PDB file of C-alpha atoms in Angstrom:
ATOM      1  CA  MET A 820      28.507  18.791 -17.735  1.00 85.00           C
ATOM      2  CA  ASN A 821      25.092  17.220 -17.625  1.00 91.00           C
ATOM      3  CA  LEU A 822      22.315  16.626 -15.656  1.00 92.00           C
ATOM      4  CA  ARG A 823      23.153  13.142 -14.587  1.00 93.00           C
ATOM      5  CA  ASP A 824      26.295  14.297 -12.999  1.00 94.00           C
ATOM      6  CA  LEU A 825      24.374  17.039 -11.122  1.00 94.00           C
ATOM      7  CA  LYS A 826      22.527  14.157  -9.592  1.00 93.00           C
ATOM      8  CA  TYR A 827      25.260  12.096  -8.303  1.00 94.00           C
ATOM      9  CA  ILE A 828      27.269  15.007  -6.917  1.00 95.00           C
ATOM     10  CA  LEU A 829      23.635  15.662  -4.975  1.00 93.00           C
ATOM     11  CA  ALA A 830      23.711  12.185  -3.808  1.00 93.00           C
ATOM     12  CA  VAL A 831      27.509  12.424  -2.274  1.00 94.00           C
ATOM     13  CA  ALA A 832      26.914  15.495  -0.798  1.00 93.00           C
ATOM     14  CA  GLU A 833      23.389  13.969   1.095  1.00 90.00           C
ATOM     15  CA  THR A 834      24.677  10.608   1.835  1.00 91.00           C
ATOM     16  CA  ARG A 835      28.440  11.854   2.404  1.00 91.00           C
ATOM     17  CA  HIS A 836      29.558   8.453   1.200  1.00 92.00           C
ATOM     18  CA  PHE A 837      30.126   7.120  -2.251  1.00 93.00           C
ATOM     19  CA  GLY A 838      28.860   3.872  -2.317  1.00 92.00           C
ATOM     20  CA  ARG A 839      25.507   4.739  -0.620  1.00 91.00           C
ATOM     21  CA  ALA A 840      25.080   7.587  -3.187  1.00 93.00           C
ATOM     22  CA  ALA A 841      25.988   5.008  -6.052  1.00 94.00           C
ATOM     23  CA  GLU A 842      23.113   2.569  -4.707  1.00 93.00           C
ATOM     24  CA  ARG A 843      20.670   5.518  -4.340  1.00 91.00           C
ATOM     25  CA  CYS A 844      21.688   6.322  -8.050  1.00 93.00           C
ATOM     26  CA  PHE A 845      21.328   2.941  -9.266  1.00 93.00           C
ATOM     27  CA  VAL A 846      24.839   2.845 -10.679  1.00 94.00           C
ATOM     28  CA  SER A 847      28.318   0.912  -9.815  1.00 95.00           C
ATOM     29  CA  GLN A 848      30.582   3.242  -7.335  1.00 93.00           C
ATOM     30  CA  PRO A 849      33.162   2.757  -9.586  1.00 94.00           C
ATOM     31  CA  THR A 850      30.883   4.456 -12.422  1.00 95.00           C
ATOM     32  CA  LEU A 851      29.580   7.414  -9.948  1.00 94.00           C
ATOM     33  CA  SER A 852      33.277   8.130  -8.762  1.00 93.00           C
ATOM     34  CA  GLY A 853      34.361   8.840 -12.253  1.00 94.00           C
ATOM     35  CA  GLN A 854      31.683  10.857 -13.488  1.00 94.00           C
ATOM     36  CA  ILE A 855      32.361  12.830 -10.571  1.00 95.00           C
ATOM     37  CA  LYS A 856      36.308  13.172 -10.869  1.00 93.00           C
ATOM     38  CA  LYS A 857      35.491  13.528 -14.573  1.00 94.00           C
ATOM     39  CA  LEU A 858      33.474  16.641 -13.540  1.00 94.00           C
ATOM     40  CA  GLU A 859      35.827  17.810 -11.374  1.00 93.00           C
ATOM     41  CA  ASP A 860      38.534  17.890 -14.062  1.00 93.00           C
ATOM     42  CA  GLU A 861      36.280  19.441 -16.252  1.00 93.00           C
ATOM     43  CA  LEU A 862      35.478  22.633 -13.783  1.00 94.00           C
ATOM     44  CA  ASP A 863      39.284  22.503 -13.017  1.00 94.00           C
ATOM     45  CA  ILE A 864      38.112  22.221  -8.980  1.00 93.00           C
ATOM     46  CA  VAL A 865      37.859  20.125  -6.116  1.00 94.00           C
ATOM     47  CA  ILE A 866      33.984  19.274  -5.220  1.00 95.00           C
ATOM     48  CA  PHE A 867      35.057  16.588  -2.152  1.00 94.00           C
ATOM     49  CA  GLU A 868      37.923  15.887  -0.189  1.00 91.00           C
ATOM     50  CA  ARG A 869      37.862  12.395  -0.224  1.00 87.00           C
ATOM     51  CA  THR A 870      39.397  10.197   2.971  1.00 83.00           C
ATOM     52  CA  ASN A 871      39.529   6.233   3.776  1.00 78.00           C
ATOM     53  CA  ARG A 872      37.176   7.881   6.508  1.00 80.00           C
ATOM     54  CA  SER A 873      35.495  10.707   5.480  1.00 85.00           C
ATOM     55  CA  VAL A 874      34.221  12.492   2.701  1.00 91.00           C
ATOM     56  CA  GLU A 875      34.243  16.513   2.868  1.00 92.00           C
ATOM     57  CA  ILE A 876      32.836  19.323   0.592  1.00 93.00           C
ATOM     58  CA  THR A 877      34.839  22.074  -0.074  1.00 94.00           C
ATOM     59  CA  PRO A 878      33.723  25.877   0.195  1.00 93.00           C
ATOM     60  CA  VAL A 879      33.681  25.702  -3.606  1.00 94.00           C
ATOM     61  CA  GLY A 880      31.908  22.485  -3.681  1.00 93.00           C
ATOM     62  CA  GLU A 881      29.159  24.291  -1.371  1.00 93.00           C
ATOM     63  CA  ILE A 882      28.731  26.839  -3.953  1.00 94.00           C
ATOM     64  CA  ILE A 883      28.578  24.276  -6.611  1.00 94.00           C
ATOM     65  CA  LEU A 884      26.101  21.957  -4.860  1.00 93.00           C
ATOM     66  CA  SER A 885      23.486  25.066  -4.610  1.00 91.00           C
ATOM     67  CA  HIS A 886      23.659  25.742  -8.129  1.00 93.00           C
ATOM     68  CA  ALA A 887      23.364  22.192  -9.216  1.00 93.00           C
ATOM     69  CA  ARG A 888      20.067  21.775  -6.817  1.00 89.00           C
ATOM     70  CA  LEU A 889      18.594  24.870  -8.607  1.00 87.00           C
ATOM     71  CA  ALA A 890      19.294  23.087 -11.830  1.00 90.00           C
ATOM     72  CA  LEU A 891      17.724  20.092 -11.061  1.00 89.00           C
ATOM     73  CA  GLU A 892      14.603  21.593  -9.386  1.00 83.00           C
ATOM     74  CA  GLN A 893      14.350  23.548 -12.678  1.00 84.00           C
ATOM     75  CA  ALA A 894      14.919  20.617 -14.939  1.00 87.00           C
ATOM     76  CA  GLU A 895      12.206  18.573 -12.741  1.00 81.00           C
ATOM     77  CA  THR A 896       9.725  21.569 -13.479  1.00 78.00           C
ATOM     78  CA  ILE A 897       9.963  21.760 -16.962  1.00 83.00           C
ATOM     79  CA  GLU A 898       9.219  17.922 -16.755  1.00 80.00           C
ATOM     80  CA  GLN A 899       6.343  18.806 -14.424  1.00 73.00           C
ATOM     81  CA  VAL A 900       5.088  21.321 -16.754  1.00 74.00           C
ATOM     82  CA  ALA A 901       4.982  19.703 -19.983  1.00 77.00           C
ATOM     83  CA  ARG A 902       3.057  16.895 -18.173  1.00 72.00           C
ATOM     84  CA  ALA A 903       0.531  18.940 -16.656  1.00 66.00           C
ATOM     85  CA  HIS A 904       0.151  20.399 -19.882  1.00 67.00           C
ATOM     86  CA  GLN A 905      -0.747  17.096 -21.771  1.00 72.00           C
ATOM     87  CA  ASP A 906      -2.931  15.743 -19.084  1.00 76.00           C
ATOM     88  CA  PRO A 907      -2.228  16.740 -15.350  1.00 76.00           C
ATOM     89  CA  MET A 908      -4.473  13.655 -13.778  1.00 84.00           C
ATOM     90  CA  SER A 909      -1.914  11.373 -15.751  1.00 83.00           C
ATOM     91  CA  GLY A 910       1.635   9.831 -14.649  1.00 83.00           C
ATOM     92  CA  PRO A 911       3.023   9.389 -11.540  1.00 88.00           C
ATOM     93  CA  LEU A 912       2.022  11.507  -8.432  1.00 93.00           C
ATOM     94  CA  ARG A 913       4.194  10.920  -5.295  1.00 95.00           C
ATOM     95  CA  ILE A 914       2.461  11.327  -1.832  1.00 97.00           C
ATOM     96  CA  GLY A 915       3.891  10.794   1.540  1.00 97.00           C
ATOM     97  CA  ALA A 916       2.319  10.488   4.449  1.00 96.00           C
ATOM     98  CA  ILE A 917       2.764   9.654   8.206  1.00 94.00           C
ATOM     99  CA  PRO A 918       2.455   6.395   9.790  1.00 92.00           C
ATOM    100  CA  THR A 919      -0.621   7.404  11.774  1.00 91.00           C
ATOM    101  CA  ILE A 920      -2.839   8.320   8.805  1.00 93.00           C
ATOM    102  CA  SER A 921      -1.442   6.417   5.874  1.00 93.00           C
ATOM    103  CA  PRO A 922      -2.697   2.620   7.354  1.00 91.00           C
ATOM    104  CA  TYR A 923      -6.281   4.336   7.819  1.00 92.00           C
ATOM    105  CA  LEU A 924      -6.821   6.390   5.580  1.00 94.00           C
ATOM    106  CA  MET A 925      -5.204   5.390   2.112  1.00 94.00           C
ATOM    107  CA  PRO A 926      -7.189   2.089   1.698  1.00 93.00           C
ATOM    108  CA  LEU A 927     -10.515   4.657   1.850  1.00 93.00           C
ATOM    109  CA  VAL A 928      -9.154   6.424  -1.331  1.00 95.00           C
ATOM    110  CA  LEU A 929      -7.041   4.162  -3.538  1.00 94.00           C
ATOM    111  CA  VAL A 930      -9.779   2.393  -5.299  1.00 95.00           C
ATOM    112  CA  PRO A 931     -12.203   5.212  -5.749  1.00 95.00           C
ATOM    113  CA  LEU A 932      -8.906   7.504  -7.039  1.00 94.00           C
ATOM    114  CA  LYS A 933      -8.119   4.574  -9.333  1.00 93.00           C
ATOM    115  CA  ARG A 934     -11.435   4.270 -10.481  1.00 94.00           C
ATOM    116  CA  THR A 935     -11.956   8.127 -11.099  1.00 94.00           C
ATOM    117  CA  PHE A 936      -8.088   8.619 -12.533  1.00 93.00           C
ATOM    118  CA  PRO A 937      -7.422   5.309 -14.093  1.00 92.00           C
ATOM    119  CA  LYS A 938      -4.153   7.156 -15.729  1.00 89.00           C
ATOM    120  CA  LEU A 939      -2.860   8.575 -12.692  1.00 90.00           C
ATOM    121  CA  LYS A 940      -0.371   6.603 -11.050  1.00 90.00           C
ATOM    122  CA  LEU A 941       0.021   7.043  -7.133  1.00 93.00           C
ATOM    123  CA  ILE A 942       3.283   6.645  -5.582  1.00 94.00           C
ATOM    124  CA  LEU A 943       3.101   6.097  -1.829  1.00 95.00           C
ATOM    125  CA  SER A 944       5.733   6.429   1.030  1.00 95.00           C
ATOM    126  CA  GLU A 945       4.921   6.270   4.783  1.00 94.00           C
ATOM    127  CA  GLU A 946       7.750   8.122   7.199  1.00 93.00           C
ATOM    128  CA  ILE A 947       7.331  10.757   9.976  1.00 92.00           C
ATOM    129  CA  THR A 948       7.048  14.438   9.592  1.00 92.00           C
ATOM    130  CA  ASP A 949      10.619  15.536   9.523  1.00 91.00           C
ATOM    131  CA  SER A 950      11.804  13.084   6.552  1.00 93.00           C
ATOM    132  CA  LEU A 951       8.768  13.961   4.742  1.00 95.00           C
ATOM    133  CA  LEU A 952       9.151  17.218   4.555  1.00 93.00           C
ATOM    134  CA  GLY A 953      12.764  16.794   3.833  1.00 91.00           C
ATOM    135  CA  ARG A 954      11.974  14.607   1.161  1.00 91.00           C
ATOM    136  CA  LEU A 955       9.224  17.277  -0.281  1.00 92.00           C
ATOM    137  CA  ALA A 956      12.195  20.044  -0.409  1.00 89.00           C
ATOM    138  CA  ARG A 957      14.347  17.585  -2.308  1.00 85.00           C
ATOM    139  CA  HIS A 958      11.796  16.978  -4.882  1.00 87.00           C
ATOM    140  CA  GLU A 959      11.516  13.324  -3.888  1.00 89.00           C
ATOM    141  CA  ILE A 960       7.947  13.516  -3.207  1.00 94.00           C
ATOM    142  CA  ASP A 961       5.339  15.829  -4.748  1.00 94.00           C
ATOM    143  CA  ALA A 962       3.122  16.184  -1.819  1.00 96.00           C
ATOM    144  CA  ALA A 963       2.649  14.981   2.236  1.00 97.00           C
ATOM    145  CA  LEU A 964      -0.277  14.346   4.172  1.00 97.00           C
ATOM    146  CA  LEU A 965       0.804  15.674   7.481  1.00 96.00           C
ATOM    147  CA  ALA A 966      -0.761  16.747  10.887  1.00 92.00           C
ATOM    148  CA  THR A 967       1.594  19.804  12.091  1.00 88.00           C
ATOM    149  CA  PRO A 968       1.607  23.415  10.700  1.00 86.00           C
ATOM    150  CA  VAL A 969       4.449  24.090   8.124  1.00 86.00           C
ATOM    151  CA  ASP A 970       6.576  27.238   6.904  1.00 76.00           C
ATOM    152  CA  GLU A 971       4.199  28.657   4.626  1.00 72.00           C
ATOM    153  CA  SER A 972       7.322  30.402   3.026  1.00 76.00           C
ATOM    154  CA  ASP A 973       8.435  27.272   1.651  1.00 79.00           C
ATOM    155  CA  PHE A 974       5.627  24.972   1.343  1.00 93.00           C
ATOM    156  CA  ASP A 975       1.742  25.443   1.004  1.00 93.00           C
ATOM    157  CA  SER A 976      -1.074  23.077   1.744  1.00 94.00           C
ATOM    158  CA  ILE A 977      -4.600  22.269   1.481  1.00 95.00           C
ATOM    159  CA  PRO A 978      -6.466  21.721   4.533  1.00 96.00           C
ATOM    160  CA  LEU A 979      -8.733  18.526   4.444  1.00 97.00           C
ATOM    161  CA  PHE A 980     -10.260  17.232   7.627  1.00 96.00           C
ATOM    162  CA  ASP A 981      -9.959  17.876  11.558  1.00 94.00           C
ATOM    163  CA  GLU A 982      -9.236  14.702  13.306  1.00 94.00           C
ATOM    164  CA  PRO A 983     -10.430  14.327  16.716  1.00 92.00           C
ATOM    165  CA  PHE A 984      -8.800  12.037  19.120  1.00 90.00           C
ATOM    166  CA  TRP A 985     -10.209   9.280  21.449  1.00 90.00           C
ATOM    167  CA  LEU A 986      -9.113   7.551  24.844  1.00 90.00           C
ATOM    168  CA  ALA A 987      -8.130   4.214  24.466  1.00 89.00           C
ATOM    169  CA  TYR A 988      -7.810   2.496  27.977  1.00 88.00           C
ATOM    170  CA  PRO A 989      -8.213  -0.970  29.956  1.00 87.00           C
ATOM    171  CA  ALA A 990     -11.770  -2.385  30.339  1.00 83.00           C
ATOM    172  CA  GLU A 991     -10.901  -2.841  33.691  1.00 83.00           C
ATOM    173  CA  HIS A 992      -9.940   0.893  34.174  1.00 86.00           C
ATOM    174  CA  PRO A 993     -11.268   3.466  36.630  1.00 85.00           C
ATOM    175  CA  LEU A 994     -12.603   5.758  33.940  1.00 84.00           C
ATOM    176  CA  ASN A 995     -14.687   3.373  32.461  1.00 82.00           C
ATOM    177  CA  ASP A 996     -17.194   4.062  35.734  1.00 83.00           C
ATOM    178  CA  LYS A 997     -17.056   7.936  34.505  1.00 84.00           C
ATOM    179  CA  ASP A 998     -19.845   9.311  32.415  1.00 84.00           C
ATOM    180  CA  GLU A 999     -17.902  11.886  31.346  1.00 85.00           C
ATOM    181  CA  ILE A1000     -13.667  12.339  30.715  1.00 86.00           C
ATOM    182  CA  THR A1001     -12.629  15.832  31.601  1.00 85.00           C
ATOM    183  CA  ALA A1002      -9.620  17.206  30.940  1.00 84.00           C
ATOM    184  CA  GLN A1003      -8.228  16.824  34.560  1.00 86.00           C
ATOM    185  CA  ASP A1004      -8.692  12.942  34.569  1.00 84.00           C
ATOM    186  CA  LEU A1005      -6.585  13.047  31.391  1.00 83.00           C
ATOM    187  CA  GLU A1006      -3.550  14.663  33.686  1.00 79.00           C
ATOM    188  CA  LYS A1007      -3.642  11.575  35.654  1.00 80.00           C
ATOM    189  CA  LEU A1008      -3.389   9.022  33.466  1.00 78.00           C
ATOM    190  CA  GLU A1009      -0.638   6.630  32.902  1.00 78.00           C
ATOM    191  CA  LEU A1010      -0.460   7.999  29.053  1.00 80.00           C
ATOM    192  CA  LEU A1011       1.947   5.562  26.354  1.00 83.00           C
ATOM    193  CA  LEU A1012       2.982   8.053  24.088  1.00 81.00           C
ATOM    194  CA  LEU A1013       5.190   7.160  20.427  1.00 82.00           C
ATOM    195  CA  ALA A1014       8.722   7.875  20.160  1.00 78.00           C
ATOM    196  CA  ASP A1015      10.219  11.266  19.743  1.00 70.00           C
ATOM    197  CA  GLY A1016       9.754  12.140  16.173  1.00 73.00           C
ATOM    198  CA  HIS A1017       6.314  10.787  15.923  1.00 78.00           C
ATOM    199  CA  CYS A1018       4.038  14.411  15.885  1.00 85.00           C
ATOM    200  CA  LEU A1019       1.325  12.146  17.497  1.00 83.00           C
ATOM    201  CA  ALA A1020       3.263  12.175  20.506  1.00 80.00           C
ATOM    202  CA  HIS A1021       3.712  16.049  20.692  1.00 80.00           C
ATOM    203  CA  GLN A1022      -0.292  16.377  19.603  1.00 84.00           C
ATOM    204  CA  VAL A1023      -1.168  13.818  22.244  1.00 81.00           C
ATOM    205  CA  MET A1024       0.787  15.497  25.225  1.00 79.00           C
ATOM    206  CA  GLU A1025      -0.413  18.958  24.300  1.00 83.00           C
ATOM    207  CA  VAL A1026      -3.833  17.544  24.784  1.00 80.00           C
ATOM    208  CA  CYS A1027      -3.268  16.065  27.801  1.00 78.00           C
ATOM    209  CA  ARG A1028      -1.468  19.408  29.277  1.00 71.00           C
ATOM    210  CA  LEU A1029       2.175  17.341  29.687  1.00 67.00           C
ATOM    211  CA  ALA A1030       5.042  19.891  28.912  1.00 57.00           C
ATOM    212  CA  VAL A1031       7.578  16.584  29.160  1.00 53.00           C
ATOM    213  CA  ARG A1032       7.584  13.180  28.428  1.00 54.00           C
ATOM    214  CA  PRO A1033       6.401  10.837  31.619  1.00 57.00           C
ATOM    215  CA  VAL A1034       9.515  10.036  33.836  1.00 52.00           C
ATOM    216  CA  HIS A1035       7.693   7.900  36.342  1.00 53.00           C
ATOM    217  CA  GLY A1036       5.880   4.547  35.676  1.00 55.00           C
ATOM    218  CA  GLU A1037       6.716   1.002  34.171  1.00 57.00           C
ATOM    219  CA  MET A1038       6.170   2.372  30.544  1.00 53.00           C
ATOM    220  CA  ALA A1039       8.147   5.856  31.377  1.00 54.00           C
ATOM    221  CA  ASP A1040      11.292   4.903  28.892  1.00 57.00           C
ATOM    222  CA  LEU A1041       8.697   3.434  26.499  1.00 64.00           C
ATOM    223  CA  ARG A1042       9.975   4.151  22.912  1.00 65.00           C
ATOM    224  CA  ALA A1043       7.139   2.705  20.742  1.00 72.00           C
ATOM    225  CA  SER A1044       7.818   3.209  16.808  1.00 77.00           C
ATOM    226  CA  SER A1045       3.435   2.299  16.229  1.00 84.00           C
ATOM    227  CA  LEU A1046       0.407   3.003  17.151  1.00 86.00           C
ATOM    228  CA  GLU A1047      -0.628  -1.237  16.951  1.00 86.00           C
ATOM    229  CA  THR A1048       2.405  -1.518  19.654  1.00 85.00           C
ATOM    230  CA  LEU A1049       0.745   1.047  21.866  1.00 84.00           C
ATOM    231  CA  LEU A1050      -2.470  -0.410  21.360  1.00 85.00           C
ATOM    232  CA  GLN A1051      -1.102  -3.948  22.458  1.00 86.00           C
ATOM    233  CA  LEU A1052      -0.085  -2.413  25.451  1.00 85.00           C
ATOM    234  CA  VAL A1053      -3.153  -1.245  26.209  1.00 86.00           C
ATOM    235  CA  GLY A1054      -4.763  -3.818  25.808  1.00 84.00           C
ATOM    236  CA  ALA A1055      -2.304  -5.935  28.004  1.00 84.00           C
ATOM    237  CA  GLY A1056      -3.307  -3.054  31.087  1.00 83.00           C
ATOM    238  CA  PHE A1057       0.021  -0.853  30.814  1.00 82.00           C
ATOM    239  CA  GLY A1058      -1.573   2.372  30.252  1.00 82.00           C
ATOM    240  CA  CYS A1059      -3.569   4.253  28.104  1.00 86.00           C
ATOM    241  CA  THR A1060      -3.038   6.074  25.001  1.00 87.00           C
ATOM    242  CA  LEU A1061      -4.677   9.083  22.534  1.00 88.00           C
ATOM    243  CA  VAL A1062      -6.179   7.551  19.017  1.00 89.00           C
ATOM    244  CA  PRO A1063      -7.146   9.570  15.934  1.00 91.00           C
ATOM    245  CA  ALA A1064     -10.770   8.924  14.837  1.00 92.00           C
ATOM    246  CA  LEU A1065      -9.585   6.999  11.827  1.00 92.00           C
ATOM    247  CA  ALA A1066      -7.602   4.755  13.447  1.00 89.00           C
ATOM    248  CA  ILE A1067     -10.792   3.307  15.812  1.00 85.00           C
ATOM    249  CA  ARG A1068     -12.171   1.388  12.641  1.00 74.00           C
ATOM    250  CA  GLY A1069      -9.152  -1.043  12.993  1.00 61.00           C
ATOM    251  CA  GLY A1070      -9.803  -4.546  13.887  1.00 61.00           C
ATOM    252  CA  TRP A1071      -7.771  -3.989  17.354  1.00 60.00           C
ATOM    253  CA  MET A1072     -11.642  -2.877  18.326  1.00 60.00           C
ATOM    254  CA  THR A1073     -12.948  -5.999  19.375  1.00 60.00           C
ATOM    255  CA  ASP A1074     -11.726  -8.883  21.741  1.00 59.00           C
ATOM    256  CA  THR A1075      -8.682  -6.665  22.958  1.00 69.00           C
ATOM    257  CA  GLY A1076      -9.653  -5.653  26.087  1.00 79.00           C
ATOM    258  CA  ILE A1077      -9.709  -2.267  25.071  1.00 86.00           C
ATOM    259  CA  VAL A1078     -12.602   0.540  25.470  1.00 87.00           C
ATOM    260  CA  ALA A1079     -12.143   3.599  23.148  1.00 87.00           C
ATOM    261  CA  ARG A1080     -14.425   6.752  23.721  1.00 87.00           C
ATOM    262  CA  GLN A1081     -14.322  10.061  22.214  1.00 86.00           C
ATOM    263  CA  LEU A1082     -12.859  12.987  24.059  1.00 86.00           C
ATOM    264  CA  HIS A1083     -15.548  15.752  23.827  1.00 84.00           C
ATOM    265  CA  LEU A1084     -12.919  18.265  24.403  1.00 85.00           C
ATOM    266  CA  GLN A1085     -12.545  21.659  22.576  1.00 85.00           C
ATOM    267  CA  ASP A1086      -8.713  21.083  21.878  1.00 85.00           C
ATOM    268  CA  ALA A1087      -8.967  17.525  21.085  1.00 89.00           C
ATOM    269  CA  PHE A1088      -8.362  17.092  17.517  1.00 92.00           C
ATOM    270  CA  ARG A1089      -5.316  17.645  15.179  1.00 92.00           C
ATOM    271  CA  ARG A1090      -5.859  19.152  11.269  1.00 93.00           C
ATOM    272  CA  ILE A1091      -4.615  16.970   8.368  1.00 95.00           C
ATOM    273  CA  SER A1092      -3.646  18.798   5.302  1.00 96.00           C
ATOM    274  CA  LEU A1093      -1.888  18.125   2.074  1.00 97.00           C
ATOM    275  CA  VAL A1094       1.704  20.203   2.058  1.00 97.00           C
ATOM    276  CA  TYR A1095       2.930  20.647  -1.696  1.00 95.00           C
ATOM    277  CA  ARG A1096       6.059  22.692  -2.916  1.00 92.00           C
ATOM    278  CA  ARG A1097       4.469  26.319  -3.866  1.00 89.00           C
ATOM    279  CA  SER A1098       6.181  25.514  -7.482  1.00 84.00           C
ATOM    280  CA  PHE A1099       4.514  22.505  -8.336  1.00 87.00           C
ATOM    281  CA  PRO A1100       2.893  23.185 -11.378  1.00 82.00           C
ATOM    282  CA  ARG A1101       0.554  20.187 -10.710  1.00 87.00           C
ATOM    283  CA  ARG A1102      -2.097  21.715  -8.674  1.00 90.00           C
ATOM    284  CA  GLN A1103      -5.207  20.084 -10.379  1.00 90.00           C
ATOM    285  CA  ALA A1104      -4.001  16.860  -9.543  1.00 92.00           C
ATOM    286  CA  LEU A1105      -3.277  17.616  -5.857  1.00 95.00           C
ATOM    287  CA  GLU A1106      -6.910  18.879  -5.754  1.00 95.00           C
ATOM    288  CA  ALA A1107      -8.431  16.008  -7.192  1.00 94.00           C
ATOM    289  CA  PHE A1108      -6.616  13.956  -4.927  1.00 96.00           C
ATOM    290  CA  ALA A1109      -8.000  15.828  -1.861  1.00 96.00           C
ATOM    291  CA  ALA A1110     -11.354  16.131  -3.111  1.00 95.00           C
ATOM    292  CA  THR A1111     -10.966  12.395  -3.719  1.00 95.00           C
ATOM    293  CA  VAL A1112      -9.659  11.980   0.083  1.00 96.00           C
ATOM    294  CA  CYS A1113     -12.575  14.607   1.606  1.00 95.00           C
ATOM    295  CA  ASN A1114     -15.790  12.065  -0.136  1.00 95.00           C
ATOM    296  CA  GLN A1115     -14.013   9.204   1.384  1.00 95.00           C
ATOM    297  CA  LEU A1116     -14.091  10.160   4.973  1.00 94.00           C
ATOM    298  CA  PRO A1117     -16.357   8.664   7.764  1.00 93.00           C
ATOM    299  CA  ASP A1118     -18.412  10.818   9.733  1.00 91.00           C
ATOM    300  CA  THR A1119     -15.772  10.337  12.525  1.00 91.00           C
ATOM    301  CA  VAL A1120     -14.121  13.130  11.497  1.00 93.00           C
ATOM    302  CA  THR A1121     -14.850  16.874  10.231  1.00 93.00           C
ATOM    303  CA  ARG A1122     -14.062  17.936   6.802  1.00 94.00           C
ATOM    304  CA  ILE A1123     -12.943  21.268   6.184  1.00 90.00           C
ATOM    305  CA  GLY A1124     -14.407  23.729   3.517  1.00 66.00           C
TER     306      GLY A1124
END
C-alpha cells in the first residue's frame, strides 16, 4: 500500500467512474484498475462493487476511504510544513476565486505579487462558491476568495474588504431622472440575475428585498453564467442589475448605453474574505497574499483592518 494507491481509490470514490478517475490521476484506466485490484487483494476486501453501469462503494470501502483521506491530508501537511520551514514565500500557492471577483481583482494583484515574491508561484482557479469550498476541503486548493461567510469550524478566514454594489441600468431608464435611488426603487426594478449557484445572485436579491427570483417579465427565466452577459442585456434595455464595485473598472462602462450609480444604502455591499483550512501551515504566505490584495485595492472599496 502506498499514497498513490490511496489517491486512486479516492478519485474513483469522488467520480464513481474508473475512466474519469484515471484521467484525474493522469494514468491509463488499466493501470488504475489494476492497482486498485491489487490493493483490494492485499487487504482481502472489496472497496468497490463494479458493474457495467455503475461503481458503488462497499460499507467497508467507506471506512477505508475515510482513513485514506486522513492519510493523504497528513502526507500533504508534512510536505507543506517542510516547504514552510524552508521558505514560506516560495513554491506554489493555489488560490481559487469566484467569477465575480477573479477577472476584476486578480489583474491588480498579479504583477505586484510577482515583483515582491518572485519565488512564489500563484496558481489560480475560478469557480462558484460551493465548488471552491469542496476543493478547499479536498486540499485541491490552499485558499479561496469568497463573498459569503463560511463554517468557522472547518475553515478560517482573513477579511479583506467590503465591496459596495452599484446599480447598472439603461441610459433611458426613468431612474436617470432621480437624484437618489432608494430601497423602494430597487424593489420595483425589472431585475436581471446570475444563475443559481452564484452567490452574487443571492446577495443582489437580499439588497433588493426579493425572497424569490422574479417570475414575471421577459428575463424571468434567465440563467446567465457571467456578469458580462447581464451587462450586455442591460445595455440592450432588458432590465437592470447590481454590479460589484471592482467591476465598474471594466470596458463596459464606455459606449454601451449603460449608466452605473453607486447605491448609498446601508446594506448594499458584500464582504470579500480569503478562506483557508485551519490546518494549512503556510499562514505567512496567505497573509502576504492578503496584504498584497489590500495594497492594490482602488478607493471604490473599503479595506478592513
